[in-house]
mmCIF file of C-alpha atoms and ligand atoms in Angstrom:
data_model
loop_
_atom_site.group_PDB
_atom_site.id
_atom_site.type_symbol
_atom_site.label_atom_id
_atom_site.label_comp_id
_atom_site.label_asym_id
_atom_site.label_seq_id
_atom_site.Cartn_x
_atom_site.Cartn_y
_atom_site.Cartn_z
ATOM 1 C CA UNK A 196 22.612 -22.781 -15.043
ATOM 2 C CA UNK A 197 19.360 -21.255 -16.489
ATOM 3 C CA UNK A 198 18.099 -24.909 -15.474
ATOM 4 C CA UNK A 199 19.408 -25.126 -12.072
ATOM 5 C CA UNK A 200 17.468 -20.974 -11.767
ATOM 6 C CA UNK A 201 14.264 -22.803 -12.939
ATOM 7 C CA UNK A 202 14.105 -25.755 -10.689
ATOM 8 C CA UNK A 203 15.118 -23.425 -7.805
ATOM 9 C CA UNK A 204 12.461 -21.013 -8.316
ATOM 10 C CA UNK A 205 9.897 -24.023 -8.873
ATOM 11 C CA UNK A 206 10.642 -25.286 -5.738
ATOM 12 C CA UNK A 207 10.337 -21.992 -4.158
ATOM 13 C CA UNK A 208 6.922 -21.752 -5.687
ATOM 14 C CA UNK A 209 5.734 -25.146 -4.317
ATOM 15 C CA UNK A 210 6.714 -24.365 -0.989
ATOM 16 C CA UNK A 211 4.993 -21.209 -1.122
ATOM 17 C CA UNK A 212 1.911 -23.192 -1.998
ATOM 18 C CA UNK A 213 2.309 -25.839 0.126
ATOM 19 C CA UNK A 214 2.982 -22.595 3.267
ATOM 20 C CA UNK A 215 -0.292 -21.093 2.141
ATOM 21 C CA UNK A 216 -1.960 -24.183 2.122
ATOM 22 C CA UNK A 217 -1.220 -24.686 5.538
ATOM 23 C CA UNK A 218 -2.062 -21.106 6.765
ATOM 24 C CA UNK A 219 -5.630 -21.663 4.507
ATOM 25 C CA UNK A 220 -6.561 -24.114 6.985
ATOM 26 C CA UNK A 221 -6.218 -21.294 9.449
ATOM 27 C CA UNK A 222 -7.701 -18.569 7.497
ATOM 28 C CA UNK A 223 -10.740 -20.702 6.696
ATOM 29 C CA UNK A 224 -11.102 -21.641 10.022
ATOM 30 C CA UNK A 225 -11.299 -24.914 8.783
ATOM 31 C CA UNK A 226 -11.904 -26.893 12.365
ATOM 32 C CA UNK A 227 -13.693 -24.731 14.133
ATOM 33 C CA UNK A 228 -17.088 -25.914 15.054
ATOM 34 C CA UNK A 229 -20.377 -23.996 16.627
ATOM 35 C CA UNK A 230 -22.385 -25.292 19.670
ATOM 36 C CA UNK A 231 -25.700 -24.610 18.244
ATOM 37 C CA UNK A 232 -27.758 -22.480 20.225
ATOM 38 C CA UNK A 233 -31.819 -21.956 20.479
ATOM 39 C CA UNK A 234 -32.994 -19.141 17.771
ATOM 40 C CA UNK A 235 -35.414 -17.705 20.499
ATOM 41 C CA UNK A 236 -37.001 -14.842 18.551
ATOM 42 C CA UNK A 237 -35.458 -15.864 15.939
ATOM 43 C CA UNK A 238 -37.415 -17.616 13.127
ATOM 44 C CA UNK A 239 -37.150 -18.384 9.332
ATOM 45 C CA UNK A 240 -38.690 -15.894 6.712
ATOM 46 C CA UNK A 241 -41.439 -17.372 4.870
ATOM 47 C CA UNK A 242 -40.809 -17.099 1.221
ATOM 48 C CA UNK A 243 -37.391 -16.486 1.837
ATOM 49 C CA UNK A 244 -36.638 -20.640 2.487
ATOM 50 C CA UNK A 245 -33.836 -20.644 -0.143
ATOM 51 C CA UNK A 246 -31.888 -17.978 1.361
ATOM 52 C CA UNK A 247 -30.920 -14.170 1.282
ATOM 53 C CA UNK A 248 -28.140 -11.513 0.201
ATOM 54 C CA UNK A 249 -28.229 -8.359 1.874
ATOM 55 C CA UNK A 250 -30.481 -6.120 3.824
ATOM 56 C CA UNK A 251 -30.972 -1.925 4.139
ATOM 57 C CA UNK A 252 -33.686 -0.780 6.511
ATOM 58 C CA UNK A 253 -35.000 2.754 5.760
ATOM 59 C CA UNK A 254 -35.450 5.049 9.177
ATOM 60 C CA UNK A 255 -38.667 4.061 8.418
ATOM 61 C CA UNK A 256 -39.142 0.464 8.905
ATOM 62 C CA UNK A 257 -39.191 -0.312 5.943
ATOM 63 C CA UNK A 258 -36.460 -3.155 4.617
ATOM 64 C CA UNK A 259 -35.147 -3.979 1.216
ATOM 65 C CA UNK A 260 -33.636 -7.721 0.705
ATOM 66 C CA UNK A 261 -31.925 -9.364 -2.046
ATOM 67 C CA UNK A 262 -32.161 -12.563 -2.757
ATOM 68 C CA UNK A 263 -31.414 -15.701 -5.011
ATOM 69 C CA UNK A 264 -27.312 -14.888 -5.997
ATOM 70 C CA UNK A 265 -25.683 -16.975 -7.836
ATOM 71 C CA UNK A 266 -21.700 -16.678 -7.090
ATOM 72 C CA UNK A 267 -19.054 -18.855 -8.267
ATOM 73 C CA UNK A 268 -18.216 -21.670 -5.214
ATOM 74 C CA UNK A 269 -21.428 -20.703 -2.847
ATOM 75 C CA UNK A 270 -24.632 -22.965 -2.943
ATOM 76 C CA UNK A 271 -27.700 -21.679 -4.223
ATOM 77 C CA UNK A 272 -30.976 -23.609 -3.002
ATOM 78 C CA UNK A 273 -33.224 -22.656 -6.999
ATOM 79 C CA UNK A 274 -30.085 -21.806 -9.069
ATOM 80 C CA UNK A 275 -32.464 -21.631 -12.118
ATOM 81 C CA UNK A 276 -34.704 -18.755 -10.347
ATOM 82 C CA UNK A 277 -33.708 -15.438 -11.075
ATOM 83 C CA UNK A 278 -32.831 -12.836 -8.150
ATOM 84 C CA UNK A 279 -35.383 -10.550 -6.623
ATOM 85 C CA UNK A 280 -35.442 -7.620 -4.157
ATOM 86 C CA UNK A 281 -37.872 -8.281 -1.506
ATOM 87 C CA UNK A 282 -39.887 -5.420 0.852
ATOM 88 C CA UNK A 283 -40.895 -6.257 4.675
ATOM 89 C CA UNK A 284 -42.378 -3.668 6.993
ATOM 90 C CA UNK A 285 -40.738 -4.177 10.293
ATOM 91 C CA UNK A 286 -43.582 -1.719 12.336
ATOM 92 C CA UNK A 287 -45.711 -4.528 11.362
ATOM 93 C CA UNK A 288 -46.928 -7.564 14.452
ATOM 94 C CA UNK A 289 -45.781 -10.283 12.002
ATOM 95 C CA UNK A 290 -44.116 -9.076 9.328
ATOM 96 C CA UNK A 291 -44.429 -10.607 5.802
ATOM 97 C CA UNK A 292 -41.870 -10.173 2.923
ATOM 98 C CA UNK A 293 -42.964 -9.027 -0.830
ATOM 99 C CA UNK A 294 -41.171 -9.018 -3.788
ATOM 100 C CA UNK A 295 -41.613 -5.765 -5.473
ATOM 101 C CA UNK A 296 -41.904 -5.703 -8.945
ATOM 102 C CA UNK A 297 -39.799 -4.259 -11.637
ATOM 103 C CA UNK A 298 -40.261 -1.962 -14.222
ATOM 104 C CA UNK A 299 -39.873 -3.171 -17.728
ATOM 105 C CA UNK A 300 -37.477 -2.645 -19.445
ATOM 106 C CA UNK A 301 -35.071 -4.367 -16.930
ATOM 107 C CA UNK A 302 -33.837 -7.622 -17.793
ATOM 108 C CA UNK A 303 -35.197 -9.105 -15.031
ATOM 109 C CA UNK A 304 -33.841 -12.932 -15.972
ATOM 110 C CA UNK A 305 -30.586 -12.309 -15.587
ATOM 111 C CA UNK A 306 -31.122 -10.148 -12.424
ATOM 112 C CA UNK A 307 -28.155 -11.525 -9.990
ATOM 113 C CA UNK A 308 -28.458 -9.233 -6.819
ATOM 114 C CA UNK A 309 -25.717 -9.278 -4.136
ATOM 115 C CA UNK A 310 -24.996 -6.065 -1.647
ATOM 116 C CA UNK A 311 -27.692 -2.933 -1.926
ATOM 117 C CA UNK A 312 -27.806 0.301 -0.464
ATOM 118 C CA UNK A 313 -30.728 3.029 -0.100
ATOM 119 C CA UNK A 314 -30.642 6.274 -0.455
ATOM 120 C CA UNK A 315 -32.987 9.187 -0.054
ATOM 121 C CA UNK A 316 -32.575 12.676 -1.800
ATOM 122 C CA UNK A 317 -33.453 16.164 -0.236
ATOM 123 C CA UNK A 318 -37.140 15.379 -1.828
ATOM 124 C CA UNK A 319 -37.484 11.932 0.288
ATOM 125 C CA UNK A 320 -37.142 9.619 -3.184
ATOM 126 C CA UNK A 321 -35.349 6.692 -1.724
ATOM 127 C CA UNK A 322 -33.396 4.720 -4.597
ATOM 128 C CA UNK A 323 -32.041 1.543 -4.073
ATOM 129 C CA UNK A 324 -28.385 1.086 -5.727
ATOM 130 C CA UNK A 325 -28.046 -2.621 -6.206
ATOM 131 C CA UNK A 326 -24.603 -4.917 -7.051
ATOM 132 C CA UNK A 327 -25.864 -6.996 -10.207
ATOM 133 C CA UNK A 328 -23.564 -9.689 -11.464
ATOM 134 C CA UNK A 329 -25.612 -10.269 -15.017
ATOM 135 C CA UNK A 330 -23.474 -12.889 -16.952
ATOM 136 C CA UNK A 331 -21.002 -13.331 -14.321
ATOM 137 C CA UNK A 332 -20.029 -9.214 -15.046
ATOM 138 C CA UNK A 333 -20.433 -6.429 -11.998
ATOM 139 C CA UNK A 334 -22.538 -3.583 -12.728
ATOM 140 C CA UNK A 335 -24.233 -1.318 -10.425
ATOM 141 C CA UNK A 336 -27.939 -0.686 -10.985
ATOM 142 C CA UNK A 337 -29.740 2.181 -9.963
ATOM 143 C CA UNK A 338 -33.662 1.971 -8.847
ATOM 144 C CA UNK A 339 -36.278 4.244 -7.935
ATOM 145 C CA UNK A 340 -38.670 2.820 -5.169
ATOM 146 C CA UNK A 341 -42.355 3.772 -5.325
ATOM 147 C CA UNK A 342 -44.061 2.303 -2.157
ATOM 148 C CA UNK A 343 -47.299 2.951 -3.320
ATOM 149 C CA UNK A 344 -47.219 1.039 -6.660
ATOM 150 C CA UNK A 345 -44.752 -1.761 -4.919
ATOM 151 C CA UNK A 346 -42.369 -1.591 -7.146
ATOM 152 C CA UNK A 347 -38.822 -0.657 -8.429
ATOM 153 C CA UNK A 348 -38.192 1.810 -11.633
ATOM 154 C CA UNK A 349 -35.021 0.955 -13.212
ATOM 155 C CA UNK A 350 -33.042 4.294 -13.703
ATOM 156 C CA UNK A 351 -29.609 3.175 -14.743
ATOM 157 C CA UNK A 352 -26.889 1.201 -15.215
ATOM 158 C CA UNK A 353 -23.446 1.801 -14.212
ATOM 159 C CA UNK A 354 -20.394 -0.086 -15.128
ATOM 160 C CA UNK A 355 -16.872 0.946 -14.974
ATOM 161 C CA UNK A 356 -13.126 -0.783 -15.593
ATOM 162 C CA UNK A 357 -12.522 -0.757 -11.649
ATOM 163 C CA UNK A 358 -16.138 -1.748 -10.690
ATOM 164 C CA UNK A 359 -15.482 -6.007 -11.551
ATOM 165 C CA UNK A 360 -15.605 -8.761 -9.076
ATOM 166 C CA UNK A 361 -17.702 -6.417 -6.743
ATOM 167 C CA UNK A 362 -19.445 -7.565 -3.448
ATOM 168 C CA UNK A 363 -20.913 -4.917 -1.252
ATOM 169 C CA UNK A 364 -22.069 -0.430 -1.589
ATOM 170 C CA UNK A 365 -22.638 2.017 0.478
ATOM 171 C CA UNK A 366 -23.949 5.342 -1.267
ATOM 172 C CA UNK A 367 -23.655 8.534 0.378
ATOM 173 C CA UNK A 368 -24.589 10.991 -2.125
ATOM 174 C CA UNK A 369 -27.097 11.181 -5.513
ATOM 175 C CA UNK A 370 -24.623 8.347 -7.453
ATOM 176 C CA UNK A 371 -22.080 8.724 -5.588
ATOM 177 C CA UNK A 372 -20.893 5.455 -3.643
ATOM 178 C CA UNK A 373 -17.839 3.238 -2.279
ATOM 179 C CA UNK A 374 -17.773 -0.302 -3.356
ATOM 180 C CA UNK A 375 -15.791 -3.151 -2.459
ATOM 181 C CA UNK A 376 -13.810 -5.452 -4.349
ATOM 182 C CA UNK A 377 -14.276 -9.149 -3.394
ATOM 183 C CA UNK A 378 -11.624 -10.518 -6.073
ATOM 184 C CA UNK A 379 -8.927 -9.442 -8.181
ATOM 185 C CA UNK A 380 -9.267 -12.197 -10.700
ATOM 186 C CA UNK A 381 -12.587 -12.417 -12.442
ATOM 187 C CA UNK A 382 -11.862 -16.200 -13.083
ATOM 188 C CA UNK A 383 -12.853 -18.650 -10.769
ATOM 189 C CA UNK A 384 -9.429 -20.648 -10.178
ATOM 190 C CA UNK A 385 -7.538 -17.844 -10.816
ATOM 191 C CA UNK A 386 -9.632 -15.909 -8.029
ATOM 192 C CA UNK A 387 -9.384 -19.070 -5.646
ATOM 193 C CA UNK A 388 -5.200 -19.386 -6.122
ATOM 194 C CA UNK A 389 -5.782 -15.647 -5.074
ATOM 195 C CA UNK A 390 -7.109 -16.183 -1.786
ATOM 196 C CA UNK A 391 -4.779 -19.566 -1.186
ATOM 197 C CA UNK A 392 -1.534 -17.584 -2.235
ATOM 198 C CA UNK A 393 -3.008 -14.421 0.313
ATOM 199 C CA UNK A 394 -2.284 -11.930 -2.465
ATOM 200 C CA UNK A 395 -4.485 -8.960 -0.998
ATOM 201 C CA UNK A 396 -5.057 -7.606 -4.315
ATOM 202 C CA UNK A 397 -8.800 -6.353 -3.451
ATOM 203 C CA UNK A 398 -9.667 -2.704 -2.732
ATOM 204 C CA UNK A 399 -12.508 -0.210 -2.047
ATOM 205 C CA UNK A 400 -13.526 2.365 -4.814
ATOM 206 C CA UNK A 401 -15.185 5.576 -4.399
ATOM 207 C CA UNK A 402 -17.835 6.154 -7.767
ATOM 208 C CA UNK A 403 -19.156 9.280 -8.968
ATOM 209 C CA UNK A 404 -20.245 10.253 -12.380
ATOM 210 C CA UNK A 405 -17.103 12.752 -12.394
ATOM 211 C CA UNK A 406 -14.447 10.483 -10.519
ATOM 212 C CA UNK A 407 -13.630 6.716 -10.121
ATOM 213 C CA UNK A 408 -10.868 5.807 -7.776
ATOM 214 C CA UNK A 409 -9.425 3.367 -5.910
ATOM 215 C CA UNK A 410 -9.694 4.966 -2.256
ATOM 216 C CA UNK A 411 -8.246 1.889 -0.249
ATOM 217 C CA UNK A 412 -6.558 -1.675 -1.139
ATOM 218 C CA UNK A 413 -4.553 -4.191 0.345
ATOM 219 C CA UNK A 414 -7.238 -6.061 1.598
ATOM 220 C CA UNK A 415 -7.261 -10.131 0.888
ATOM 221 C CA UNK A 416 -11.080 -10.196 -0.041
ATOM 222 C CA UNK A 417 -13.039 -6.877 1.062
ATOM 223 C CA UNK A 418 -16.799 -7.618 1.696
ATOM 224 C CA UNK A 419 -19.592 -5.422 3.662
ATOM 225 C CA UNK A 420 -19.310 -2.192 3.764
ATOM 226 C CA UNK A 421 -21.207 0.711 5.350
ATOM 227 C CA UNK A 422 -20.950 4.285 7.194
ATOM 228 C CA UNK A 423 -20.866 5.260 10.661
ATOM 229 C CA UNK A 424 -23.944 6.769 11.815
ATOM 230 C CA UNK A 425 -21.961 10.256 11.906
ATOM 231 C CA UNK A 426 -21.088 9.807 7.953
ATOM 232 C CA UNK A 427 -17.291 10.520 9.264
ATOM 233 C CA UNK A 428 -15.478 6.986 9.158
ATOM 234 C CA UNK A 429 -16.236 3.739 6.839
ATOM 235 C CA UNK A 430 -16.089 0.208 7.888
ATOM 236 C CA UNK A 431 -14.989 -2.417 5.887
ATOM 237 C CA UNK A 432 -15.283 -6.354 6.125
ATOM 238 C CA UNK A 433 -12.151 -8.102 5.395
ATOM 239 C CA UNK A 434 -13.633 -11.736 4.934
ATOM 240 C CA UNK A 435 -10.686 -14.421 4.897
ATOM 241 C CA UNK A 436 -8.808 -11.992 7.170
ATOM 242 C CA UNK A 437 -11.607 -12.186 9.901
ATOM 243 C CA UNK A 438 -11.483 -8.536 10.388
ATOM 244 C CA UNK A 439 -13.111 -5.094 10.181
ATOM 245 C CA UNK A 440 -11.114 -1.845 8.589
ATOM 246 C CA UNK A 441 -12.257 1.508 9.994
ATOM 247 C CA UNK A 442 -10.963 4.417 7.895
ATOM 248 C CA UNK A 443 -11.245 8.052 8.351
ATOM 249 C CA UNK A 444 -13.394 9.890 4.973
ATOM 250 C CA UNK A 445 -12.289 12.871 4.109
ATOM 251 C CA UNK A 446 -13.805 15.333 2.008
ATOM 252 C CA UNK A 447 -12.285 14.516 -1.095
ATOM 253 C CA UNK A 448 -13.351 10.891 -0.744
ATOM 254 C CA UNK A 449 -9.943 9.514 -0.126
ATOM 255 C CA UNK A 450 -9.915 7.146 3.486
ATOM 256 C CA UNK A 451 -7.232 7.019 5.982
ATOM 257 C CA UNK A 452 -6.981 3.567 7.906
ATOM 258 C CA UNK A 453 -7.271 4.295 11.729
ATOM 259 C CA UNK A 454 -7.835 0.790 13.371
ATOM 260 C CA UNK A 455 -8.332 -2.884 12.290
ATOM 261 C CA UNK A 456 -10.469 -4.772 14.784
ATOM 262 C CA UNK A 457 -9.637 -8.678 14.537
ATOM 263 C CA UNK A 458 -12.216 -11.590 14.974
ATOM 264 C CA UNK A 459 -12.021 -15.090 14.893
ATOM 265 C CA UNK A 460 -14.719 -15.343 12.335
ATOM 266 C CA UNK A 461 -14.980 -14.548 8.392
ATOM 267 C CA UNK A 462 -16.751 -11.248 9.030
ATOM 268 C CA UNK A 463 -19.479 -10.737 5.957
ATOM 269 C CA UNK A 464 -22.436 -7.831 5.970
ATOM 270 C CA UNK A 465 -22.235 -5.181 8.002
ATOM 271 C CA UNK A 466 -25.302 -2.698 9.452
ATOM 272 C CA UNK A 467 -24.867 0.230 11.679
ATOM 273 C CA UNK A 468 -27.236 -0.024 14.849
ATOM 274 C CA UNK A 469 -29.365 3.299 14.336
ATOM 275 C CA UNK A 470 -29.684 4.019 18.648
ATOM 276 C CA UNK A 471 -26.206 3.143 19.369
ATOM 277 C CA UNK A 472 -23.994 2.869 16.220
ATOM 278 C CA UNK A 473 -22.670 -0.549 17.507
ATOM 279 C CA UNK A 474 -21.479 -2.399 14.416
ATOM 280 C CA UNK A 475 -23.545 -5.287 13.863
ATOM 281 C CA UNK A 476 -21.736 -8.074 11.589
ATOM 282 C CA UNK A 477 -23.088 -11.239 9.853
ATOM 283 C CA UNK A 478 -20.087 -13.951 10.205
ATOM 284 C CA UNK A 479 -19.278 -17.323 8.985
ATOM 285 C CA UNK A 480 -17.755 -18.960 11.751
ATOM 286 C CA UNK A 481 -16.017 -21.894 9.340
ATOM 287 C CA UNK A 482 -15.772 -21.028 4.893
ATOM 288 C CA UNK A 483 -14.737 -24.738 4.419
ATOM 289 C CA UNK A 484 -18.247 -26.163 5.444
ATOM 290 C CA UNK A 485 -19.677 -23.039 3.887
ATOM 291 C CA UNK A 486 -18.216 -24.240 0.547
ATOM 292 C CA UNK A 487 -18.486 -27.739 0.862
ATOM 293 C CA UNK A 488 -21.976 -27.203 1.902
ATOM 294 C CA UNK A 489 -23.452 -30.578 3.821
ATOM 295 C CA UNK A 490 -27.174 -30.009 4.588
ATOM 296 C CA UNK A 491 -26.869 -32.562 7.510
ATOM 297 C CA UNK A 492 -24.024 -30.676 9.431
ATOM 298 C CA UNK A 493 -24.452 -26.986 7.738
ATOM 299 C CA UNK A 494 -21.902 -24.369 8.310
ATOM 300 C CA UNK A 495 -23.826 -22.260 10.760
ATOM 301 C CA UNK A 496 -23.427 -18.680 10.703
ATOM 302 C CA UNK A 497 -22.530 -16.038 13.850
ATOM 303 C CA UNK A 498 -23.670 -12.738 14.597
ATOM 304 C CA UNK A 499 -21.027 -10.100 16.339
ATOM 305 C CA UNK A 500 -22.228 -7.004 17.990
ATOM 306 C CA UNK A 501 -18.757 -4.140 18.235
ATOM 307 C CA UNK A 502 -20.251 -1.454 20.331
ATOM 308 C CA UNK A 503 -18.269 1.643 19.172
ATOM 309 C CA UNK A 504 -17.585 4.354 21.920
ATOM 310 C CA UNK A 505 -16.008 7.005 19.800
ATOM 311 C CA UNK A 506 -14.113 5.871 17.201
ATOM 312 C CA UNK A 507 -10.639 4.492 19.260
ATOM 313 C CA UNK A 508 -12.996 1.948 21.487
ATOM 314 C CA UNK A 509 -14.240 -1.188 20.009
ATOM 315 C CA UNK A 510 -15.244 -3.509 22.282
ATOM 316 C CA UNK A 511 -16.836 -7.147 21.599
ATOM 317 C CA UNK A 512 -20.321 -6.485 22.929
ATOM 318 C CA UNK A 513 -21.375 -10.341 22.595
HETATM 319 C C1 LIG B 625 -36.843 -22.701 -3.249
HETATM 320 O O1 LIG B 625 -36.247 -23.469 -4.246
HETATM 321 C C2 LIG B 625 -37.019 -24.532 -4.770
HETATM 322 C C3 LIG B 625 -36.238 -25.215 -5.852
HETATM 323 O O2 LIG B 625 -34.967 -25.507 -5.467
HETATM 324 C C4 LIG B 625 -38.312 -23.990 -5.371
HETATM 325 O O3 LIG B 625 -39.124 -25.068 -5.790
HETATM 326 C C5 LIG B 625 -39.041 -23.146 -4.336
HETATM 327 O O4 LIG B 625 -40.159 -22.543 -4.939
HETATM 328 C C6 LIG B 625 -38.140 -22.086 -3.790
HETATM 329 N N1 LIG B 625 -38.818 -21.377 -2.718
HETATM 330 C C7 LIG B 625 -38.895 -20.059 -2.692
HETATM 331 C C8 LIG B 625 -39.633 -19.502 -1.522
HETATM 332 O O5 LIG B 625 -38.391 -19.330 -3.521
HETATM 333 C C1 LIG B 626 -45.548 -5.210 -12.609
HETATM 334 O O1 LIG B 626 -45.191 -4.232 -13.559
HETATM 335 C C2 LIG B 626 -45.627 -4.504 -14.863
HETATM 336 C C3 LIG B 626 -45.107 -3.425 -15.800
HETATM 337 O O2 LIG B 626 -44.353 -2.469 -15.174
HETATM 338 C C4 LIG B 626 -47.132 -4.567 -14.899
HETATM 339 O O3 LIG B 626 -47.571 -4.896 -16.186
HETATM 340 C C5 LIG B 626 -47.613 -5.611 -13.895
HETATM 341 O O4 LIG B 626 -49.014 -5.598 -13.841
HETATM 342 C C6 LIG B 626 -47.060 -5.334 -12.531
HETATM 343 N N1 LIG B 626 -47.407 -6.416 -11.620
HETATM 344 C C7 LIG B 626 -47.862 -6.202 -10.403
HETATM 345 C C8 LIG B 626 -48.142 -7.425 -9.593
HETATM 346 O O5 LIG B 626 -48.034 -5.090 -9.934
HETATM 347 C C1 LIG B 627 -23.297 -7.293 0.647
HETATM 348 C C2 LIG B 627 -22.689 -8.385 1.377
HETATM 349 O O1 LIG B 627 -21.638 -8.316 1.954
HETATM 350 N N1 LIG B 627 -23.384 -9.450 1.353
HETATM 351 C C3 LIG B 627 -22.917 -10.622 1.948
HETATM 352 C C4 LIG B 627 -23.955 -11.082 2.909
HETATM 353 O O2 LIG B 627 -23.788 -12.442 3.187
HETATM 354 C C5 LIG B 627 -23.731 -13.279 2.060
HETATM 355 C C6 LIG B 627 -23.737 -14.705 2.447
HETATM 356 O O3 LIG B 627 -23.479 -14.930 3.736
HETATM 357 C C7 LIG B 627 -22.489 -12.972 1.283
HETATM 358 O O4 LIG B 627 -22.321 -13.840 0.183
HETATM 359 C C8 LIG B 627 -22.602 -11.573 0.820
HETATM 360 O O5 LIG B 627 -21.410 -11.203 0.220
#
């Protein structure tokens, strides 16, 4: 009997597998395939040939870019280089990027830099709050930028039982932040089963020196994340579910989801257009060749423009 229980729920196991195999293929977008198109004004960084992380523009012009992360299952182009944070004036003709220097201090050689977020206090400090994965762990580290000197002073480092597997900030107050969760599992085959078996086991979590929470969850692998222009509702990338969350903040920190807004692309950074407030998203149109990685047919990547007419009307802007 207790045999007959096993084999039955085996079974039932492998054809769960073998279901979410099939509905990977899907989630992955696994055939899907780009028409390339002509870059126009678009053109490659120099000195940022082996790729970038994330981006945060100051009102100013001024942007902040991380580079050179080394993640479980995603190429890196000088794996043996550590990361850097990068500075390029955008009021400039031709801008140039510059990688700022850090204080001492830091350990700078196992600097692993994934999302960042500024922010700038009531005196016009701007800090830069950056996701570091040192050793594989998540931590959040918190600079202080001083444009005239270049460079980055390290202030602190934060690390906290709900802040692993972390991908992407968004700070809204002196340490005060939401982060999101890419992973449940910290290993790397437990956290692939994860995303095969569609688990949804990732959440956001709202940080402050007084409170740690988890403020929203169900989400298969939450990614970017950033704030309307208003500071009222928060938008969250849902990568292998090719979608964005938008949630209501309240006061006490806690979000309310109002809308998903589904794509047929795996939907990474996000940036808030400062004119409009059109949410601007960084996609990969297909994770399989993203993985897999083939320099002479690479995976391409998508950009999706959501122009947002008060919170209830999303529409593709193309
Ligand atoms: C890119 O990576 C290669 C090694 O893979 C390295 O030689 C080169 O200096 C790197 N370029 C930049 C701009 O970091
Ligand atoms: C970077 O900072 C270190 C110490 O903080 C200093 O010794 C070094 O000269 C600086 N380098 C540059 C290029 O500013
Ligand atoms: C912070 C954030 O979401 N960064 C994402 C930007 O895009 C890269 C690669 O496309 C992702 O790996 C990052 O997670």
């Amino acid at each position: 009997m207790g045999k007959l229980v096993a084999l039955t729920l085996l079974g039932a196991f492998l054809a769960l597998i073998g279901e979410r195999l099939v509905a990977l293929r899907e989630k992955t977008n696994a055939y899907r395939e780009v028409e390339p198109v002509e870059p126009q004004n678009c053109h490659l960084i120099e000195g940022l040939e082996n790729g970038s992380e994330d981006i945060d523009i100051l009102p100013s012009g001024l942007a902040f870019i991380s580079t050179g992360l080394n993640y479980p299952g995603m190429v890196n182009f000088a794996p043996d280089k550590p990361g850097q944070i990068f500075l390029m004036d955008l009021n400039e003709p031709n801008p140039r990027v510059q990688a700022l220097n850090i204080s001492d201090g830091f350990d700078k050689a196992s600097f692993n830099p994934h999302g960042i977020s500024t922010f700038i206090d009531k005196d016009h400090t701007v800090y830069l709050y950056v996701v570091n994965h040192p050793h594989m762990e998540s931590t959040v580290e918190i600079f202080k930028f001083e444009e005239q000197q270049h460079s980055l002073i390290h202030l602190k480092t934060i690390k906290h039982e709900l802040l692993k597997s972390v991908n992407d900030i968004v700070v809204l107050g002196a340490e005060q932040f939401y982060a999101t969760r890419d992973h449940y599992f910290t290993n790397f085959f437990l956290a692939t089963l994860e995303i095969v078996l569609d688990l949804h086991w990732t959440y956001v979590l709202f940080y402050s020196p007084r409170e740690v929470k988890v403020v929203a969850k169900g989400f298969n692998s939450a990614n970017g994340i950033t704030v309307s222009s208003d500071k009222k509702y928060i938008y969250v990338a849902d990568v292998f579910d090719k979608n964005i969350h938008v949630m209501k903040k309240h006061d006490n920190w806690d979000l309310t989801p109002l809308k998903v807004i589904q794509l047929d692309t795996l939907v990474d950074n996000l940036t808030i257009d400062p004119d409009t407030g059109d949410i601007w998203a960084g996609c990969h149109p297909n994770a399989i060749k993203l993985v897999i990685y083939n320099t002479e047919d690479p995976p391409g990547s998508e950009f999706q423009a959501l122009s947002t007419r008060g919170v209830l009307w999303f529409l593709p802007a193309n």
